[in-house]
Short mmCIF file of C-alpha atoms in Angstrom, two decimals:
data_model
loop_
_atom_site.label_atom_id
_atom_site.label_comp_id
_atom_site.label_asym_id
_atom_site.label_seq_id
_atom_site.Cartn_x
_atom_site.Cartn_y
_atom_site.Cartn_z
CA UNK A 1 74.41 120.29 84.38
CA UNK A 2 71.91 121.57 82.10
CA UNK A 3 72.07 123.50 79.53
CA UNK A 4 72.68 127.27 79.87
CA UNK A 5 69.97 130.07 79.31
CA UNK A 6 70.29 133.15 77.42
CA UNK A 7 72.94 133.44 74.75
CA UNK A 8 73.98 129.90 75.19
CA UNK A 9 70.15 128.74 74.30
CA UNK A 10 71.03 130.08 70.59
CA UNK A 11 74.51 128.41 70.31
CA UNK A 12 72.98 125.05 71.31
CA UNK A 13 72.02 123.73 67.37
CA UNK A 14 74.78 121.36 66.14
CA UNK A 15 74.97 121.14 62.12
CA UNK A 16 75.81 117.60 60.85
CA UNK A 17 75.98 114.33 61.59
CA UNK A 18 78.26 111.75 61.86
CA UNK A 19 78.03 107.73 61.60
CA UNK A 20 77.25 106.27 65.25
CA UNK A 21 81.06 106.32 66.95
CA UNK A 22 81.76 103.65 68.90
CA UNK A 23 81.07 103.48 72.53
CA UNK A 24 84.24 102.36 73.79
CA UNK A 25 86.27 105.65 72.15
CA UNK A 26 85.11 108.89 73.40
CA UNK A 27 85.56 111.65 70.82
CA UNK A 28 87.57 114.97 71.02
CA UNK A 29 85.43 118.15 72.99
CA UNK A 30 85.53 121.50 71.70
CA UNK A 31 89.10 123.47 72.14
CA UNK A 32 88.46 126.77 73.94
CA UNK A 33 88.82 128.73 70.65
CA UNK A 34 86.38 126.98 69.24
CA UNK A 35 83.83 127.52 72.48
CA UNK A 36 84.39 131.39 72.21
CA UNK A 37 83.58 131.19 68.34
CA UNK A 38 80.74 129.54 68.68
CA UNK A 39 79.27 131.86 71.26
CA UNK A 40 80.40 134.99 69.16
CA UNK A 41 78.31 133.43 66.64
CA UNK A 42 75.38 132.91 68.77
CA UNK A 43 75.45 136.25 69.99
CA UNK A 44 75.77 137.85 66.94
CA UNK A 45 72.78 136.01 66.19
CA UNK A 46 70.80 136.89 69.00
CA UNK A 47 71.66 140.57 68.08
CA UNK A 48 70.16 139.91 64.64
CA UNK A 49 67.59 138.47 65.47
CA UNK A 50 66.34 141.41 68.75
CA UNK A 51 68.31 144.57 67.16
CA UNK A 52 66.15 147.25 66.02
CA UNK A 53 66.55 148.32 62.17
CA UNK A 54 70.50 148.50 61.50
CA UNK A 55 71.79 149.49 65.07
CA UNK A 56 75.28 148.26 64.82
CA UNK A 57 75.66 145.41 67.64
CA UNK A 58 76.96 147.04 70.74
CA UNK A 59 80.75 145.87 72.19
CA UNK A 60 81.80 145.70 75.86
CA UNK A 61 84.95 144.40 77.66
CA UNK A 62 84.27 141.62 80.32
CA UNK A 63 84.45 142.57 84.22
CA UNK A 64 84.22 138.88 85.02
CA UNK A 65 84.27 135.29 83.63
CA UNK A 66 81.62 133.31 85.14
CA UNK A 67 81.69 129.79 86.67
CA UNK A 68 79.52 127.50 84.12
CA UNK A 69 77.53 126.16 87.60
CA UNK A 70 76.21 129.82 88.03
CA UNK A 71 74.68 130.10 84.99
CA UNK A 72 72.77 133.32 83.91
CA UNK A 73 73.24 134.81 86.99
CA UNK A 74 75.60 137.39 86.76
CA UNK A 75 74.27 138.67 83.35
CA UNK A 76 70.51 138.78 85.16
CA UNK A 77 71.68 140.85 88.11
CA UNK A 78 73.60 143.44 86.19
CA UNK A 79 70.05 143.30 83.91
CA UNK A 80 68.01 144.09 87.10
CA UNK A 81 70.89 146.91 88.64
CA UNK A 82 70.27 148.94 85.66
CA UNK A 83 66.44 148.54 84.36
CA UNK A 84 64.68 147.48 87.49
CA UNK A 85 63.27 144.40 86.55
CA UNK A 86 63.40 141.40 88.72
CA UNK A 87 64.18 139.00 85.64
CA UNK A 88 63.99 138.22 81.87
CA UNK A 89 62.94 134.82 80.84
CA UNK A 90 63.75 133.49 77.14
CA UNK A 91 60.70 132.39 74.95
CA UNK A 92 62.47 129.75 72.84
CA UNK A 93 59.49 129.09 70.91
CA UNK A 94 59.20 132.26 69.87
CA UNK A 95 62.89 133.23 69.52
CA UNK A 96 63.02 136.72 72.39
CA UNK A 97 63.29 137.81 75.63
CA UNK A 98 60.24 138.15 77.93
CA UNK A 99 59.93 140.21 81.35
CA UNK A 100 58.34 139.46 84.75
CA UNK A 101 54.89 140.12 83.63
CA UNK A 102 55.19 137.88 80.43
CA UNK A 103 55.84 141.01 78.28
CA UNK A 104 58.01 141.09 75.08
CA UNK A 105 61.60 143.38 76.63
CA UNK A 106 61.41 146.61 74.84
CA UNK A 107 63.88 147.45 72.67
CA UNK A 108 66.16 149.32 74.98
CA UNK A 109 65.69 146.29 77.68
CA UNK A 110 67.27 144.08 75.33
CA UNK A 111 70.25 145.58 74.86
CA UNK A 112 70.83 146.13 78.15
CA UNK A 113 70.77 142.24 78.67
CA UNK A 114 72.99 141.91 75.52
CA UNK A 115 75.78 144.21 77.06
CA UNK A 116 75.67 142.10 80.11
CA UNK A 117 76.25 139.34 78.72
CA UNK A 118 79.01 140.50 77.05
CA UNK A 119 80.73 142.41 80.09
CA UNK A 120 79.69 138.90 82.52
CA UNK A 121 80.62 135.87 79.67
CA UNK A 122 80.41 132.27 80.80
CA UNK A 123 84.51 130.87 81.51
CA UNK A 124 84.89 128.49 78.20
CA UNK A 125 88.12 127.38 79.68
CA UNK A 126 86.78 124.10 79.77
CA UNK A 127 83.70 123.98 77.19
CA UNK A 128 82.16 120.46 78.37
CA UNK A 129 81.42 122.21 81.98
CA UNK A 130 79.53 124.65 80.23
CA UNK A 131 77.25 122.53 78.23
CA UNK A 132 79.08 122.87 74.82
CA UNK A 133 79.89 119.49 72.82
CA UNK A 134 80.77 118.47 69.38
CA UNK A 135 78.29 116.71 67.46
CA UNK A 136 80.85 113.70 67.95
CA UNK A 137 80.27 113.64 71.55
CA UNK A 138 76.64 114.15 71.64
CA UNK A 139 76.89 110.91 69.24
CA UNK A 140 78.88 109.25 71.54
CA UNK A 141 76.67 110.23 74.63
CA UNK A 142 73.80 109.38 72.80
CA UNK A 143 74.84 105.75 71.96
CA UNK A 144 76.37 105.77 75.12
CA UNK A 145 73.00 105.85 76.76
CA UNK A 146 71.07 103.63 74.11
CA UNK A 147 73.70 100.84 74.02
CA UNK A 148 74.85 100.99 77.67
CA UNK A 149 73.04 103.08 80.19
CA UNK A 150 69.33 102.10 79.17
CA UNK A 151 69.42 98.60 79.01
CA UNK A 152 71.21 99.08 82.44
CA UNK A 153 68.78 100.84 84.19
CA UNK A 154 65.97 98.34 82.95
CA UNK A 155 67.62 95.41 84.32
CA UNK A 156 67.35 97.38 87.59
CA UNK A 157 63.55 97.27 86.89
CA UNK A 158 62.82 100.68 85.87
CA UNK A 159 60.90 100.90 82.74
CA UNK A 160 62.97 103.61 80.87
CA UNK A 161 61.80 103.76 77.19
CA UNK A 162 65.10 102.98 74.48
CA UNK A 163 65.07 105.15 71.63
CA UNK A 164 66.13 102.98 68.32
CA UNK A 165 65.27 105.93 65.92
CA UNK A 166 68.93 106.56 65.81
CA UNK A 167 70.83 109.84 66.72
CA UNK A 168 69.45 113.59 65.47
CA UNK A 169 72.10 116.47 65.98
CA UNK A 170 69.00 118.81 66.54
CA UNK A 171 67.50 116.75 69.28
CA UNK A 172 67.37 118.01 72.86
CA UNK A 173 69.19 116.08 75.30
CA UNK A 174 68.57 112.88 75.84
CA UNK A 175 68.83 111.78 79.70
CA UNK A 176 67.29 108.76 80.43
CA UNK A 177 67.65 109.54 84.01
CA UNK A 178 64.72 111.99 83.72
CA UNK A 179 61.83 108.95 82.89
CA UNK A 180 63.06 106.80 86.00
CA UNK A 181 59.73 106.23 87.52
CA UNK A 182 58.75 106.80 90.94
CA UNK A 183 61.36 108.63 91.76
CA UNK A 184 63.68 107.07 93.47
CA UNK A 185 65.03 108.10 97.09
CA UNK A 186 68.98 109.27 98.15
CA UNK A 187 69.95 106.11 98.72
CA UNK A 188 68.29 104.26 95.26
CA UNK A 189 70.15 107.25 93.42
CA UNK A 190 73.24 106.17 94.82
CA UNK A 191 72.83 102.63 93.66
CA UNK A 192 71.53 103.45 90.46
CA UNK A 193 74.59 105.62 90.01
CA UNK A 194 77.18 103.06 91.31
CA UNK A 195 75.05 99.98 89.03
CA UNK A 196 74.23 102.44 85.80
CA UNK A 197 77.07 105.62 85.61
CA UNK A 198 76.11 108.67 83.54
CA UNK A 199 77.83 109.47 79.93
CA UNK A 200 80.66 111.37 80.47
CA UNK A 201 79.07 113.64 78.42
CA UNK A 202 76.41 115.69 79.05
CA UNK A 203 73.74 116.89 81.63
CA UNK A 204 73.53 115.01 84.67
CA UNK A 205 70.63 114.67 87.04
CA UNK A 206 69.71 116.81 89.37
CA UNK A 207 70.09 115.78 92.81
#
């Protein structure tokens, strides 16, 4: 699954970095407490950094926990029900929301999409399914895939890259599925996945 849009985008920076764990002991995930405090964080952050002046950060009680899988889609529709636009895209370069016609959201437009996020959160109940790890398990995925799932995959005669520059918190993913080249069909997907499994950890492909 890949990573979530919208609030989730700002939660996604780890801090820290631990020494390379070992590939044979996967690490401890995120308790649900922790999940919900790190996206109270982000979203305080997003308010800080799309609030106008000092408006105090708006509050809202959730009508429904969403299903990781669905992504942004609850929080998008209720954005479209009440300002009329078709979608808002996040410009992560340049740290704010965007409408349909590439325009920065107005002030007002922004905290619409703020309260819907709050009243239509993501369901932490089980943080891995929605994209949140400890810096210990990105570690773990990350060697995972350098030590294990590369090497693999290259014996199978793709020419996937290894990356020996060591693991960086602040990295984007890593999935080496994404530079197996020509694509392969259904059935070479299967074998691949049967020959060379994924990290337990992390986005998977696409299929």
């Amino acid at each position: 699954m890949r990573g979530l849009a919208g609030a989730l985008v700002l939660i996604a920076l780890l801090a820290g970095c631990s020494a390379q764990p070992s590939p044979n002991t996967p690490p401890k995930g995120l308790t649900q407490a922790e999940a919900e405090q790190r996206v109270a964080d982000g979203m305080q952050l997003w308010w800080t950094l799309t609030a106008h002046r000092d408006e105090p950060m708006p509050t809202a009680e959730p009508i429904e926990y969403v299903d990781p899988a669905d992504g942004v889609d609850k929080p998008l529709e209720c954005f479209t029900e009440k300002t009329g636009l078709p979608s808002a895209t996040y410009d992560q370069r340049n740290g704010f929301w965007r409408g349909p016609d590439g325009e920065r959201l107005t002030d007002g437009q922004n905290r619409v999409l703020f309260v819907c996020n709050l009243q239509y959160p993501t369901d932490l109940s089980d943080p891995a399914a929605a994209g949140m790890y400890t810096a210990d398990e990105r570690g773990w995925a990350w060697n995972y895939q350098h030590t294990r799932l590369v090497p693999c995959l290259q014996l199978m005669g793709y020419p996937v890259e290894n990356r020996d520059d060591g693991y960086i918190p602040s990295t984007p993913w890593w999935d080496p599925y994404d530079e197996v080249k020509p694509a392969p069909s259904a059935e070479q997907w299967e074998l691949i996945d049967a020959r060379c499994p994924p990290s337990p950890y992390g986005p998977t492909r696409n299929t």
